[in-house]
C-alpha positions as a printed NumPy array, in Angstrom:
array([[  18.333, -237.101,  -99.967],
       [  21.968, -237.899, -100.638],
       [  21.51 , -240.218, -104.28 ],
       [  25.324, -241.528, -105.088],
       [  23.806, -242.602, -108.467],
       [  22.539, -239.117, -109.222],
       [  25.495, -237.147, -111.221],
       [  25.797, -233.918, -112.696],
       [  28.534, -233.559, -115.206],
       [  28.854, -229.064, -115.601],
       [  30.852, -228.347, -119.155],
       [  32.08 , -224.983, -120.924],
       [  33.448, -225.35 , -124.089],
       [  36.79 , -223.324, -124.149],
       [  38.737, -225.264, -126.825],
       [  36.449, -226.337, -129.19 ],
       [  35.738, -229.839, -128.57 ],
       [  38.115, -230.84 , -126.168],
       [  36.212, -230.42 , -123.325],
       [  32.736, -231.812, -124.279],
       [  34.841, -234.505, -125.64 ],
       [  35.902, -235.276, -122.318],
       [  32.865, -234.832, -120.932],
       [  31.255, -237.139, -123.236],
       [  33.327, -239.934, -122.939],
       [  33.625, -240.05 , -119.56 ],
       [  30.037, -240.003, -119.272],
       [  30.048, -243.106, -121.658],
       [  32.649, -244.727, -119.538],
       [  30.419, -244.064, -116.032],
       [  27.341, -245.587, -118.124],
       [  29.752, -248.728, -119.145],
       [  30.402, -249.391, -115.515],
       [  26.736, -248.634, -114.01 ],
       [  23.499, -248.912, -116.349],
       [  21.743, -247.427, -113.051],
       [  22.966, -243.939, -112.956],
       [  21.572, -240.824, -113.283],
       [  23.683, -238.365, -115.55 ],
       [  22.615, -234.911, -116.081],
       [  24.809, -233.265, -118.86 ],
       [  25.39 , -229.307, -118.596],
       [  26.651, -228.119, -121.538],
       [  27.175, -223.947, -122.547],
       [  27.728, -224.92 , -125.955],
       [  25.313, -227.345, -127.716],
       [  26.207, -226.836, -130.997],
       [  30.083, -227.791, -129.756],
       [  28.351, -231.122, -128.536],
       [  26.159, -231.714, -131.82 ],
       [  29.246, -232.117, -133.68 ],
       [  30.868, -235.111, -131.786],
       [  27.454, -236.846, -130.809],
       [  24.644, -237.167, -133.285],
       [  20.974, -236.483, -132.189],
       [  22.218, -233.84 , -129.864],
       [  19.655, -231.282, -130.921],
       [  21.121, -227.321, -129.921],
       [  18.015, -226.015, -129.962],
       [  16.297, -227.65 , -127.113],
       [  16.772, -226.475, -123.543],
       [  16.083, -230.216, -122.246],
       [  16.424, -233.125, -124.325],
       [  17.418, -237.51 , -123.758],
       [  20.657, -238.967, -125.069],
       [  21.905, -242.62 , -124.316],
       [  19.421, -242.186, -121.089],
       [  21.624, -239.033, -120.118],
       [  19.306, -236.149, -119.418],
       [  21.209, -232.704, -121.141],
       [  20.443, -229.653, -120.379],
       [  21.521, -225.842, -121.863],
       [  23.716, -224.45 , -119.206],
       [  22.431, -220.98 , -120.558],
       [  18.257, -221.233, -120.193],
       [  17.986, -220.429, -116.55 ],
       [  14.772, -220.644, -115.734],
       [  14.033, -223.926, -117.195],
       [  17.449, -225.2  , -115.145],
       [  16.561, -224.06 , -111.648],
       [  13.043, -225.631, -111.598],
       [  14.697, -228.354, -112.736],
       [  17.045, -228.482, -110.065],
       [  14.821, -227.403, -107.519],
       [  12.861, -230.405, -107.902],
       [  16.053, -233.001, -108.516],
       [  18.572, -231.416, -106.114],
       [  22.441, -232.71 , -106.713],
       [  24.214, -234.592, -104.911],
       [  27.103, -235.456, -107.241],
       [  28.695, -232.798, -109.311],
       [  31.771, -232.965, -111.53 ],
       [  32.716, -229.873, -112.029],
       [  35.097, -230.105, -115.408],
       [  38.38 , -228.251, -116.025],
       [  37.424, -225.525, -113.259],
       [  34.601, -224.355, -115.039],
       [  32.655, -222.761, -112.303],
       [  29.229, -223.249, -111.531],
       [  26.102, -221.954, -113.309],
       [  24.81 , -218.799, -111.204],
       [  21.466, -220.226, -111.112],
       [  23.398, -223.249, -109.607],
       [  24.888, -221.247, -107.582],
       [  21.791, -219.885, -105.952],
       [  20.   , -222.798, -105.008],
       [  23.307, -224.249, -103.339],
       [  24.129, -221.674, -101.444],
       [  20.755, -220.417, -100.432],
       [  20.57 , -219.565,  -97.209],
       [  17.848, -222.681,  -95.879],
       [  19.714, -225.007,  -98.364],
       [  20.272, -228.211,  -96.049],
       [  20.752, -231.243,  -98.694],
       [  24.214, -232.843,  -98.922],
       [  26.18 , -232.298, -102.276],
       [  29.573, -233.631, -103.027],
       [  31.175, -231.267, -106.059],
       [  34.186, -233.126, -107.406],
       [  36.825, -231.024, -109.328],
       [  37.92 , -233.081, -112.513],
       [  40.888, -231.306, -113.725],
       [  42.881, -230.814, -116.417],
       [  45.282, -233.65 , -117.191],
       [  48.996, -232.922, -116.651],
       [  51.574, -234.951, -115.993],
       [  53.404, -232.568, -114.119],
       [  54.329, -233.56 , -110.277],
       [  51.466, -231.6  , -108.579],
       [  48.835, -234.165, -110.293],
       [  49.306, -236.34 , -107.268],
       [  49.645, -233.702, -104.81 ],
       [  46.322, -232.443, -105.807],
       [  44.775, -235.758, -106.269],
       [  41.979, -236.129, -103.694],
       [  42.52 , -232.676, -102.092],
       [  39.825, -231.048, -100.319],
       [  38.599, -227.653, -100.44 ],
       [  36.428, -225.346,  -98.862],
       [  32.953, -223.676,  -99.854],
       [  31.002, -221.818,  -97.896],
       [  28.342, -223.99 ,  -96.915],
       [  28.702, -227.244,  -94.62 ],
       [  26.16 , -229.228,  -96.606],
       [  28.635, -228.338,  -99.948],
       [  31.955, -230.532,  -99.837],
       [  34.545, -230.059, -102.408],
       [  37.574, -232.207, -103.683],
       [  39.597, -232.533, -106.964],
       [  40.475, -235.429, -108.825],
       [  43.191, -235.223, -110.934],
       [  43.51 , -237.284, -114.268],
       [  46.401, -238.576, -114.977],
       [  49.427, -241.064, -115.884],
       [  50.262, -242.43 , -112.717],
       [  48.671, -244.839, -109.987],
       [  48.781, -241.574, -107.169],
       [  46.485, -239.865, -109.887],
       [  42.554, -240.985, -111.141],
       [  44.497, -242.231, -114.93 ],
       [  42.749, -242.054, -117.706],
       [  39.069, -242.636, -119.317],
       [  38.862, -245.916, -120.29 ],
       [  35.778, -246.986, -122.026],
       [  34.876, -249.672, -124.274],
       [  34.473, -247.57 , -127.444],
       [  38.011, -247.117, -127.145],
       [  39.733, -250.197, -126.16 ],
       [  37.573, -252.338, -128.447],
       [  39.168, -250.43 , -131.532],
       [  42.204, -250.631, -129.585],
       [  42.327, -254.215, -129.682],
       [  40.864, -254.729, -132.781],
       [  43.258, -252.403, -134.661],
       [  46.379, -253.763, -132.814],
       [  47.876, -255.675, -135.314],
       [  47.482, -252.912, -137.975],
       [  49.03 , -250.059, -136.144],
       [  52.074, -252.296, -134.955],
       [  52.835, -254.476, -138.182],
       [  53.833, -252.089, -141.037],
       [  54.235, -253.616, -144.301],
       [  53.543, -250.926, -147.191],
       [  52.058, -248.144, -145.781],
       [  52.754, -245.967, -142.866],
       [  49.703, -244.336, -142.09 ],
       [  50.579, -240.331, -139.654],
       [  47.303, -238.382, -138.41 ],
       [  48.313, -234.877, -138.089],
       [  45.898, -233.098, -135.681],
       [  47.363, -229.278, -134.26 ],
       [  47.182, -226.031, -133.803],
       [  48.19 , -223.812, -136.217],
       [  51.969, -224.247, -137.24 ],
       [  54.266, -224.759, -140.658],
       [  54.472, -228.401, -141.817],
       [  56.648, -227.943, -144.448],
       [  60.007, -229.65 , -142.713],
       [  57.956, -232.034, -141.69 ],
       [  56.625, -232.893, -145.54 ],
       [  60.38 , -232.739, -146.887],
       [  61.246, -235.346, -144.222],
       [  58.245, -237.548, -145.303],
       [  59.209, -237.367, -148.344],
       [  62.811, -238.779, -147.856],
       [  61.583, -241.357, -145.291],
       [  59.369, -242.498, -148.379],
       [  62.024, -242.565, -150.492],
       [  64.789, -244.444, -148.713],
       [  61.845, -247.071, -147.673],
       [  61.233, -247.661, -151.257],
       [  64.954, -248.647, -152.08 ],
       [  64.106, -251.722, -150.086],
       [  60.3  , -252.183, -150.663],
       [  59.316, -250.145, -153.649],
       [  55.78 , -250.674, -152.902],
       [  56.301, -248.535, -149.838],
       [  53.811, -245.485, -149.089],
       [  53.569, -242.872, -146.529],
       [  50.021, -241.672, -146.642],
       [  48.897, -238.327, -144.347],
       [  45.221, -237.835, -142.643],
       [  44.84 , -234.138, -141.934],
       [  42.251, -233.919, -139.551],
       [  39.47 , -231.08 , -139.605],
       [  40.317, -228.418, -137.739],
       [  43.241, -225.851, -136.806],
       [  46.088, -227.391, -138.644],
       [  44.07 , -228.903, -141.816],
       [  44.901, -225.66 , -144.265],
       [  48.577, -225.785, -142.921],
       [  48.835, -229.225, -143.533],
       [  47.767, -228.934, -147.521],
       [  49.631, -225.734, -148.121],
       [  53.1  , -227.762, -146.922],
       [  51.961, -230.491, -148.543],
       [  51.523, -228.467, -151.899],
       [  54.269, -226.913, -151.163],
       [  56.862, -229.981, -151.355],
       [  55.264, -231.512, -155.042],
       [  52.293, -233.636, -153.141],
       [  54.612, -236.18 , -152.757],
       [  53.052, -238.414, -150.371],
       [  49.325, -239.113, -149.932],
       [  47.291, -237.293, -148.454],
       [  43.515, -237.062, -147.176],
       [  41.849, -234.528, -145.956],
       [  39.178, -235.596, -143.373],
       [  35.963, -234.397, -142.528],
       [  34.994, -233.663, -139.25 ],
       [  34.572, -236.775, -137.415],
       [  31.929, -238.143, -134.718],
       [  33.814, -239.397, -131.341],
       [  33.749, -243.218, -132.162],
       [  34.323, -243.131, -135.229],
       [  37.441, -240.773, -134.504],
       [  38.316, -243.157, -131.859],
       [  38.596, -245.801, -135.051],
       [  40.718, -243.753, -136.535],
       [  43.601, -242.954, -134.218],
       [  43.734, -246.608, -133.411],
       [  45.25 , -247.424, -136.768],
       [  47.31 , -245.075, -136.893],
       [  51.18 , -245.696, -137.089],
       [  52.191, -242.178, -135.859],
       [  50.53 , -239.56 , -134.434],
       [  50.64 , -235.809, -134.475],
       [  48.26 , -234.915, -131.522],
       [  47.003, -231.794, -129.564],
       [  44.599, -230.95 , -126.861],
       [  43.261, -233.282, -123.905],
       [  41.054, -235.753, -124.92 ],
       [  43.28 , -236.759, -128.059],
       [  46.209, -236.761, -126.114],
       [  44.716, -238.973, -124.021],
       [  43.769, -241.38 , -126.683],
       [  47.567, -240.733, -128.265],
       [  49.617, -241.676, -124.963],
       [  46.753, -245.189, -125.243],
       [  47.569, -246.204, -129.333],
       [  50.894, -247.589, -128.348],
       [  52.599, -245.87 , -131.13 ],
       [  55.317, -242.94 , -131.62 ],
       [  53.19 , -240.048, -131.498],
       [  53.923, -235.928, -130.887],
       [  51.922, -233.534, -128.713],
       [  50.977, -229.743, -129.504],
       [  50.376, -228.737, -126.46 ],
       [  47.755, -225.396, -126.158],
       [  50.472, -222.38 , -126.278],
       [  50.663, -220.792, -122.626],
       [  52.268, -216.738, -121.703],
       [  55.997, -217.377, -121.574],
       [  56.195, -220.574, -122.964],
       [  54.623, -222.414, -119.905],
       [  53.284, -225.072, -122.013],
       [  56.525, -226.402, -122.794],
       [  56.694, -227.089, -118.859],
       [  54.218, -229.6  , -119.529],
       [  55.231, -230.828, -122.499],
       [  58.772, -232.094, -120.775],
       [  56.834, -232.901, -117.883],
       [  54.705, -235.845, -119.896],
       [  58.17 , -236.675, -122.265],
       [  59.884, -237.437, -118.683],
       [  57.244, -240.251, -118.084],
       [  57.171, -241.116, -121.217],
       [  60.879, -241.669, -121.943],
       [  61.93 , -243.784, -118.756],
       [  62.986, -246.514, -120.597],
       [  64.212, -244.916, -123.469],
       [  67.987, -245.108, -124.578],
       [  70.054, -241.586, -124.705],
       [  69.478, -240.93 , -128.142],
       [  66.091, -241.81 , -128.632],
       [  65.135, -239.289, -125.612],
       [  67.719, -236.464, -126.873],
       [  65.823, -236.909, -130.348],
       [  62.064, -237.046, -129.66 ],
       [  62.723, -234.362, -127.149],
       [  64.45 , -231.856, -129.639],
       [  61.168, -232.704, -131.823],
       [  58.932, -232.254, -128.985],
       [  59.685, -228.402, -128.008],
       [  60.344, -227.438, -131.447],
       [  57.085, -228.74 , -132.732],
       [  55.549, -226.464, -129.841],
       [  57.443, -223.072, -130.382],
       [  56.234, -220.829, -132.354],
       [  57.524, -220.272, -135.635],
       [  60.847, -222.632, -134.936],
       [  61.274, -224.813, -137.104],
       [  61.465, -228.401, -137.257],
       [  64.975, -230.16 , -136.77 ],
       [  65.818, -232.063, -139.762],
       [  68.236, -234.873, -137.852],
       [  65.48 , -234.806, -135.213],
       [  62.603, -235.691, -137.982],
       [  64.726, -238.268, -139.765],
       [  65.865, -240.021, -136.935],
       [  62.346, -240.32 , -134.899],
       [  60.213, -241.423, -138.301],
       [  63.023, -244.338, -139.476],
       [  62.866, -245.69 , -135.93 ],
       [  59.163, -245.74 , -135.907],
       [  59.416, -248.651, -138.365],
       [  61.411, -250.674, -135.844],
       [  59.593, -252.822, -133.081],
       [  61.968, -252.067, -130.932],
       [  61.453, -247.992, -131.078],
       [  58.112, -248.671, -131.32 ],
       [  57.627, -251.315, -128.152],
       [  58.66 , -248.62 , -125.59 ],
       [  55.066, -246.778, -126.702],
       [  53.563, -249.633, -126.058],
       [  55.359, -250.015, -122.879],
       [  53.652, -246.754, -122.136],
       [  50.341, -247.47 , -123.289],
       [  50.2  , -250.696, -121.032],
       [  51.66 , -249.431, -117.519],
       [  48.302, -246.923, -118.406],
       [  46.092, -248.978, -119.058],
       [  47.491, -251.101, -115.572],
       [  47.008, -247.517, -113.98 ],
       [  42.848, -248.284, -114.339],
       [  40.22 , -246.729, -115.471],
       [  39.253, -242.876, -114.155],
       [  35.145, -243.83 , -114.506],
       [  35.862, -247.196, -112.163],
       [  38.012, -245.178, -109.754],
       [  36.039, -242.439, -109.78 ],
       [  33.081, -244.023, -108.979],
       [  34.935, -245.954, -106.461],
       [  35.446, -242.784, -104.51 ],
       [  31.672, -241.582, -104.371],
       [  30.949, -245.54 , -103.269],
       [  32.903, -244.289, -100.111],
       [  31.56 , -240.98 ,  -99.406],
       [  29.561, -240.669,  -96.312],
       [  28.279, -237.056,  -95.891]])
């Protein structure tokens, strides 16, 4: 029986918690939109999922979260009965991340006969081919198997972006915060491994010249767990610990999410921050994941030419010199570049075109509603 309600969401963790972090929010966002679905979570890497969702247990081959049923993409056995008794008929098949072989069997067996739609939610780019792939069938070897992808991503020819309440509620709530600086200019910093210390020395100064007209001016500095924490401290011993600075513990998803959204500047990498980043409505830089011969920067100018559309000459040439320097290795940071991007990030004006952004995204709609749109249609 073909069950439209009856998802399977397949995960491998690659980079750390970006992808369960994807995973996990858009399952939140499908449960925000229908109470009455039925998510299966498969998951390679429990422990990866423990540390953004509490109660996840990584011990247990089969366990209940927020009515989500999540199962160890590793314990075979237990899987295939499983599946055997509950055949799919939705799967979202995450960041091309295969199929479990024991999934793979049951599908494709050769008396299989019960309708499956596997939909291919890809990486988010905002390079061109986002909309030619959007919606673009493919072929499996079965005729009860269909296939399509469904590309995130920042335009209205693509499925946009997650948004669920978690989210937008600090969004909203946190709006006059982020956008209204008085005496303290909050940055995140959250990368992969780089040197920081050009970008301390221009802290520094932008402290400094704020304080010759509001000496109760402060930049403070959240270094987020992870990659680019111990980086972040040594620049930051480095140039006389200057500025504030905290250094964060690892974080659960919403209360991450709480974070970033009162945030005046952000210093972003991977997917699911990103996406969250491009949402804040503030001046923000991506580290893209580093790619063979520099690919990554394709990317990288790919999302800045979206982002930039209504930005004057010298605000593109800037944030785009700080863009690709920030992701090539070893180069480093361009002191005009630095200067000029955090005194503008004071100004509304600087500041509205990220917001500008953030709204024509948020216009775009939500990837959970359209997505679920889609499978409303499907007639196999």
């Amino acid at each position: 029986m073909f069950d439209k309600k009856n998802i399977t969401i397949l995960c491998k963790v690659v980079d750390n918690y970006g992808d369960i972090g994807v995973v996990y929010r858009l399952a939140r966002s499908l449960s925000e939109i229908d109470k009455d679905l039925k998510i299966k979570i498969i998951i390679d890497n429990l422990f990866a999922f423990s540390s953004i969702k509490k109660n996840i247990n990584p011990e247990l081959s089969i366990q209940y979260i927020n009515n989500w049923k999540i199962l160890n993409w590793n314990s075979r056995e237990i899987c295939k009965e499983e599946f055997l008794k509950n055949p799919p008929s939705i799967i979202l098949e995450c960041f091309q991340c295969g199929r479990p072989d024991w999934l793979e069997e049951i599908l494709f067996a050769p008396n299989y006969n019960t309708p499956c739609q596997i939909i291919n939610i890809d990486y988010l780019t905002a390079e061109p081919y986002a909309e030619d792939f959007h919606l673009l069938k493919s072929g499996t070897r079965s005729l009860y198997i269909k296939k399509i992808n469904f590309m995130p991503g920042f335009t209205n020819k693509t499925g946009g972006l997650i948004l669920d309440n978690t989210f937008i509620n600090n969004l909203n709530a946190n709006f006059n915060k982020r956008n209204k600086i008085n005496e303290e200019f909050s940055i995140l910093i959250f990368s992969y491994e780089r040197d920081f210390y050009q970008l301390f020395i221009a802290l520094n100064q932008f402290q400094q010249n704020k304080r010759l007209s509001n000496p109760n001016f402060s930049v403070k500095v959240y270094a987020a767990n992870g990659k680019s924490q111990k980086y972040v401290l040594d620049a930051w011993e480095k140039t006389q610990k200057i500025v504030n600075l905290i250094k964060l513990p690892f974080l659960q998803q919403e209360e991450w999410d709480e974070l970033l959204t009162k945030m005046n500047f952000l210093f972003i990498r991977g997917e699911d921050s990103l996406s969250r980043a491009v949402l804040c409505g503030v001046p923000f830089v991506w580290h893209a994941y580093i790619q063979d011969e520099n690919y990554h920067l394709v990317k990288v100018n790919a999302l800045l030419d979206l982002l930039t559309q209504k930005f004057s000459i010298e605000e593109k040439k800037y944030l785009t010199e700080l863009w690709n320097d920030y992701n090539t290795p070893n180069k480093p940071l361009n002191e005009n570049a630095l200067k000029y991007i955090l005194t503008n990030s004071t100004e509304n004006n600087f500041i509205n075109k990220f917001l500008t952004f953030s709204t024509e995204l948020i216009e775009n709609g939500n990837l959970g509603n359209n997505l679920l749109h889609y499978i409303e249609q499907l007639k196999l």
